[in-house]
Amino acid sequence: MDEDWPISDIPSHAAPAGGRLTERMLSDFKNAGVLVLRDFVSVDACDALRARAEELVDAFDPQEVRSVFSTTEQTQLDDDYFIESGDKIRFFLENDAFDDSGRLRQDKKHSLNKMGHAMHDLDPVFDQFSRTPELAEVVERIGIVEPAILQSMYIFKPPNIGGEVVCHQDSTYIYTEPESCVGFWFALEDATLENGCMQFIPGGHKLPLKKRNYRGADGKLVTETLDDTPWPEEKKRPAEAPAGTLVIFDGRTPHLSAANRSSKSRHAYTLHIIDRKARYPDENWLQRGDHLPLRGFD
Ligand code: FE2
């Protein structure tokens, strides 16, 4: 154990009844910036969300979209298709989805990177999964006074081509003053090292915010480096998670996931919650039209 870095593991607990996090769970979250709660949602609820996602995928025509999402490629951030998705349900393909002749390498449902970013407000099944009394209780206990669910993402991490996500902090993209972003990551299928599970640097939420992404004067998104010291990636730990697990993490906690080169998909669902009491800058990428006001758990 490193004197300067006292936390070496990701704290993990069985989910508490009613989402009533214990003092121990709260102190673990405060110290590590990440908390695993096993069996937070039922496998039936996970299956219902996957089934609904599959219906939405069936209705999607990939030829309409040439956009890909990759944190390794700045160019995607310039893409209006992404920037305008904050109050919509849009699909994003994997980088390797198409072969050289422009045909999908795998079937449609195994070519998608993610779906985002407002399913929780636009689709009844996603709404129901996202607004449970248990989740509202967790959010209250971790101290978010006036929560708003800013975005939802359905992560496909498909077999063979599911791309790597490099180490980052979510507050880079979901920045408020003061910072208030908290991520809620649900395993809808078993996440393992083989299929590219989430990995976190426990205690890394005490590092500075290293980058900030925002809309520049020309409307294009830029990522500004605030602190160029490298991540202490040797301190990363995998969060292998059976379906039904919830992982809560601070917007400052560095995390990543490796590519999925296995033959199994790794579906997950994420919500990002902010505190309405914090200022939400106009230059953040995610902006909603007035037709879809932010909501908490009511
Ligand atoms: Fe992230």
XYZ file of C-alpha atoms and ligand atoms in Angstrom:
299
model
C 0.000 0.000 0.000
C 1.206 3.434 -0.983
C 1.366 5.984 1.856
C 0.262 8.771 -0.475
C -2.468 6.663 -1.994
C -4.265 4.800 0.768
C -7.053 3.237 -1.275
C -6.175 0.270 -3.431
C -9.519 -1.460 -3.973
C -12.963 -0.600 -5.217
C -15.437 -0.941 -2.316
C -18.183 -3.457 -3.034
C -21.341 -4.228 -1.063
C -24.610 -6.080 -1.488
C -27.231 -3.472 -2.385
C -29.018 -2.182 0.717
C -32.801 -2.518 1.030
C -34.635 0.478 -0.400
C -31.382 2.090 -1.529
C -30.691 3.110 2.065
C -26.903 3.356 1.916
C -25.267 2.697 5.287
C -22.738 5.037 6.892
C -20.034 2.571 5.856
C -21.148 2.659 2.230
C -21.247 6.454 2.298
C -17.751 6.677 3.772
C -16.482 4.133 1.233
C -17.920 6.238 -1.583
C -16.414 9.387 -0.136
C -12.976 7.794 0.228
C -12.820 5.861 -3.045
C -15.010 7.997 -5.318
C -16.562 4.763 -6.550
C -18.933 2.263 -4.959
C -20.154 -1.093 -6.261
C -23.624 -2.248 -5.163
C -24.320 -5.830 -6.188
C -27.876 -6.910 -7.039
C -29.199 -3.360 -7.044
C -31.691 -4.184 -9.795
C -33.262 -7.521 -10.644
C -32.137 -9.551 -13.613
C -35.750 -9.300 -14.850
C -35.502 -5.497 -14.885
C -32.196 -5.746 -16.790
C -33.778 -8.117 -19.306
C -36.767 -5.804 -19.789
C -34.467 -2.861 -20.540
C -32.411 -4.952 -22.979
C -35.600 -6.093 -24.727
C -36.761 -2.476 -25.093
C -33.345 -1.442 -26.401
C -33.580 -4.219 -28.974
C -36.945 -2.876 -30.177
C -35.452 0.585 -30.602
C -32.467 -0.886 -32.453
C -34.793 -2.805 -34.789
C -36.411 0.485 -35.799
C -33.065 2.172 -36.493
C -31.579 2.374 -40.001
C -27.757 2.496 -39.799
C -27.490 3.910 -43.306
C -28.867 7.197 -41.940
C -25.860 7.554 -39.751
C -22.217 7.806 -40.485
C -21.337 9.128 -37.051
C -19.134 7.122 -34.767
C -18.317 7.753 -31.167
C -14.773 7.415 -29.995
C -12.892 9.195 -27.237
C -9.700 8.591 -29.221
C -10.917 10.678 -32.166
C -11.521 14.367 -31.705
C -13.328 14.623 -35.033
C -16.509 12.990 -33.769
C -16.943 15.823 -31.303
C -17.430 18.165 -34.233
C -20.278 16.092 -35.464
C -23.654 17.783 -35.140
C -25.321 14.405 -34.922
C -23.669 13.952 -31.545
C -24.006 17.534 -30.339
C -27.744 17.604 -31.027
C -28.494 14.320 -29.261
C -28.933 15.701 -25.728
C -32.720 15.731 -25.968
C -33.125 12.841 -28.406
C -32.644 9.107 -28.802
C -29.823 8.609 -31.277
C -27.591 5.704 -32.211
C -23.812 5.748 -32.494
C -21.888 3.088 -34.350
C -18.569 1.541 -33.409
C -15.457 2.770 -35.241
C -14.889 -0.664 -36.726
C -18.532 -1.215 -37.652
C -17.997 -0.810 -41.411
C -15.534 -2.694 -43.590
C -13.493 -0.997 -46.358
C -16.350 -1.308 -48.812
C -18.763 0.444 -46.417
C -20.712 -2.613 -45.367
C -21.400 -3.526 -41.767
C -18.979 -6.216 -40.590
C -21.521 -7.640 -38.156
C -25.285 -7.425 -37.962
C -26.795 -4.111 -36.927
C -27.314 -4.927 -33.266
C -23.661 -5.925 -32.949
C -22.378 -2.767 -34.667
C -23.587 -0.186 -32.185
C -21.424 1.620 -29.674
C -24.201 3.385 -27.804
C -27.613 4.991 -27.800
C -28.168 8.394 -26.146
C -28.886 10.746 -24.519
C -32.496 11.228 -23.365
C -34.110 7.785 -23.251
C -34.969 8.378 -19.595
C -37.300 11.224 -20.598
C -38.540 10.001 -23.967
C -39.148 6.280 -23.564
C -41.543 4.884 -20.922
C -39.530 1.704 -20.283
C -36.298 3.634 -19.779
C -38.159 6.194 -17.657
C -39.400 3.437 -15.360
C -35.943 1.854 -15.020
C -34.340 5.241 -14.331
C -36.781 6.612 -11.775
C -37.099 4.103 -8.975
C -37.557 4.899 -5.267
C -34.319 2.985 -4.561
C -32.275 5.139 -6.910
C -33.890 8.326 -5.610
C -32.922 7.250 -2.083
C -29.294 6.603 -3.095
C -29.098 9.999 -4.781
C -30.467 11.724 -1.701
C -28.099 9.876 0.642
C -25.011 10.824 -1.350
C -26.049 14.437 -0.894
C -27.481 15.602 -4.202
C -30.023 18.108 -2.956
C -31.925 18.902 -6.136
C -31.125 16.096 -8.572
C -31.683 16.297 -12.298
C -31.066 13.344 -14.605
C -29.049 15.060 -17.301
C -28.387 12.163 -19.633
C -28.847 8.467 -20.220
C -26.711 6.197 -22.353
C -27.187 2.607 -23.400
C -23.750 1.094 -23.964
C -23.619 -1.915 -26.293
C -19.903 -2.831 -26.168
C -20.503 -5.398 -28.895
C -18.538 -8.632 -29.324
C -15.278 -8.483 -31.308
C -15.396 -4.746 -32.159
C -16.511 -3.010 -28.925
C -14.030 -0.132 -28.700
C -11.676 0.950 -25.952
C -12.606 3.985 -23.842
C -9.471 5.754 -22.659
C -9.031 7.041 -19.120
C -11.140 10.137 -18.434
C -13.268 11.966 -15.878
C -16.948 12.476 -16.672
C -16.881 16.012 -15.222
C -14.770 16.883 -18.275
C -17.965 16.582 -20.357
C -20.603 17.203 -17.683
C -19.184 20.226 -15.965
C -21.087 22.303 -13.431
C -20.012 25.005 -10.971
C -19.443 23.678 -8.414
C -18.850 20.226 -9.892
C -21.801 17.970 -9.145
C -21.826 15.201 -11.766
C -22.271 11.663 -10.447
C -22.374 8.619 -12.733
C -24.657 5.619 -12.223
C -23.592 2.585 -14.248
C -25.827 -0.483 -14.409
C -24.553 -3.844 -15.641
C -27.328 -5.284 -17.825
C -25.148 -8.266 -18.711
C -22.199 -9.726 -16.828
C -19.191 -7.423 -17.262
C -15.813 -9.161 -17.076
C -12.214 -8.310 -17.936
C -12.641 -10.405 -21.108
C -15.562 -8.349 -22.432
C -14.173 -4.956 -21.395
C -15.589 -4.178 -17.943
C -15.287 -0.751 -16.366
C -12.017 0.031 -14.582
C -11.580 2.779 -12.018
C -8.744 4.449 -10.136
C -10.092 4.315 -6.578
C -9.207 7.534 -4.757
C -8.588 9.261 -8.089
C -11.516 11.633 -7.517
C -9.138 13.659 -5.376
C -6.995 14.435 -8.427
C -7.636 17.709 -10.232
C -10.024 17.904 -13.171
C -7.556 17.282 -15.985
C -9.565 18.323 -19.019
C -12.613 20.329 -19.867
C -14.688 19.916 -22.988
C -16.847 22.794 -24.153
C -18.359 24.572 -27.126
C -15.983 27.223 -28.424
C -16.932 30.571 -29.985
C -17.326 28.881 -33.409
C -19.763 26.338 -31.968
C -17.287 23.476 -32.297
C -16.347 21.417 -29.301
C -12.849 21.702 -27.913
C -11.127 19.817 -25.139
C -8.848 21.984 -23.061
C -6.123 20.378 -20.971
C -6.075 21.854 -17.474
C -3.474 19.509 -15.982
C -1.188 17.387 -18.152
C 0.235 15.034 -15.532
C -0.394 11.438 -16.630
C -3.017 9.264 -14.939
C -1.618 6.894 -12.315
C -2.947 4.020 -14.398
C -1.024 1.456 -12.345
C -3.650 2.137 -9.663
C -6.597 1.188 -11.867
C -8.781 -1.712 -10.729
C -11.350 -3.671 -12.729
C -14.976 -3.492 -11.620
C -16.143 -6.897 -12.821
C -19.878 -6.844 -12.316
C -22.647 -9.416 -12.687
C -25.881 -8.258 -14.320
C -27.922 -6.206 -11.845
C -24.901 -4.453 -10.327
C -24.909 -0.674 -9.915
C -21.621 1.220 -9.832
C -21.791 4.797 -8.539
C -18.868 7.077 -9.286
C -17.921 10.683 -8.745
C -17.611 12.857 -11.850
C -13.934 13.280 -10.986
C -13.134 9.561 -10.652
C -10.873 8.452 -13.534
C -12.167 5.406 -15.392
C -11.688 3.508 -18.616
C -12.629 0.279 -20.308
C -10.660 -1.974 -22.613
C -11.897 -3.136 -26.003
C -14.247 -6.085 -26.136
C -12.478 -8.725 -28.197
C -14.582 -11.537 -26.747
C -17.544 -13.196 -28.420
C -19.983 -11.823 -25.821
C -21.677 -8.423 -25.715
C -21.449 -6.277 -22.596
C -24.581 -4.155 -22.403
C -24.730 -1.464 -19.737
C -26.909 1.536 -18.965
C -25.708 4.784 -17.463
C -27.333 7.840 -15.961
C -25.547 11.058 -15.141
C -27.045 13.181 -12.436
C -26.249 16.772 -11.592
C -27.412 19.095 -8.846
C -29.730 21.833 -10.094
C -28.289 24.138 -7.471
C -25.024 24.167 -9.431
C -24.590 26.401 -12.487
C -24.845 24.532 -15.800
C -22.736 26.387 -18.394
C -24.166 27.301 -21.802
C -20.944 26.063 -23.389
C -21.392 22.447 -22.255
C -21.985 20.139 -25.230
C -25.273 18.805 -23.883
C -27.995 21.416 -24.237
C -31.704 20.671 -24.193
C -34.438 22.523 -25.939
C -37.192 24.076 -23.831
C -39.549 21.332 -24.960
C -37.834 18.816 -22.661
C -37.178 20.306 -19.220
C -34.783 18.519 -16.897
C -36.411 16.255 -14.337
C -35.288 14.550 -11.180
C -37.067 11.512 -9.781
C -40.616 12.905 -9.599
Fe -17.103 8.004 -18.570
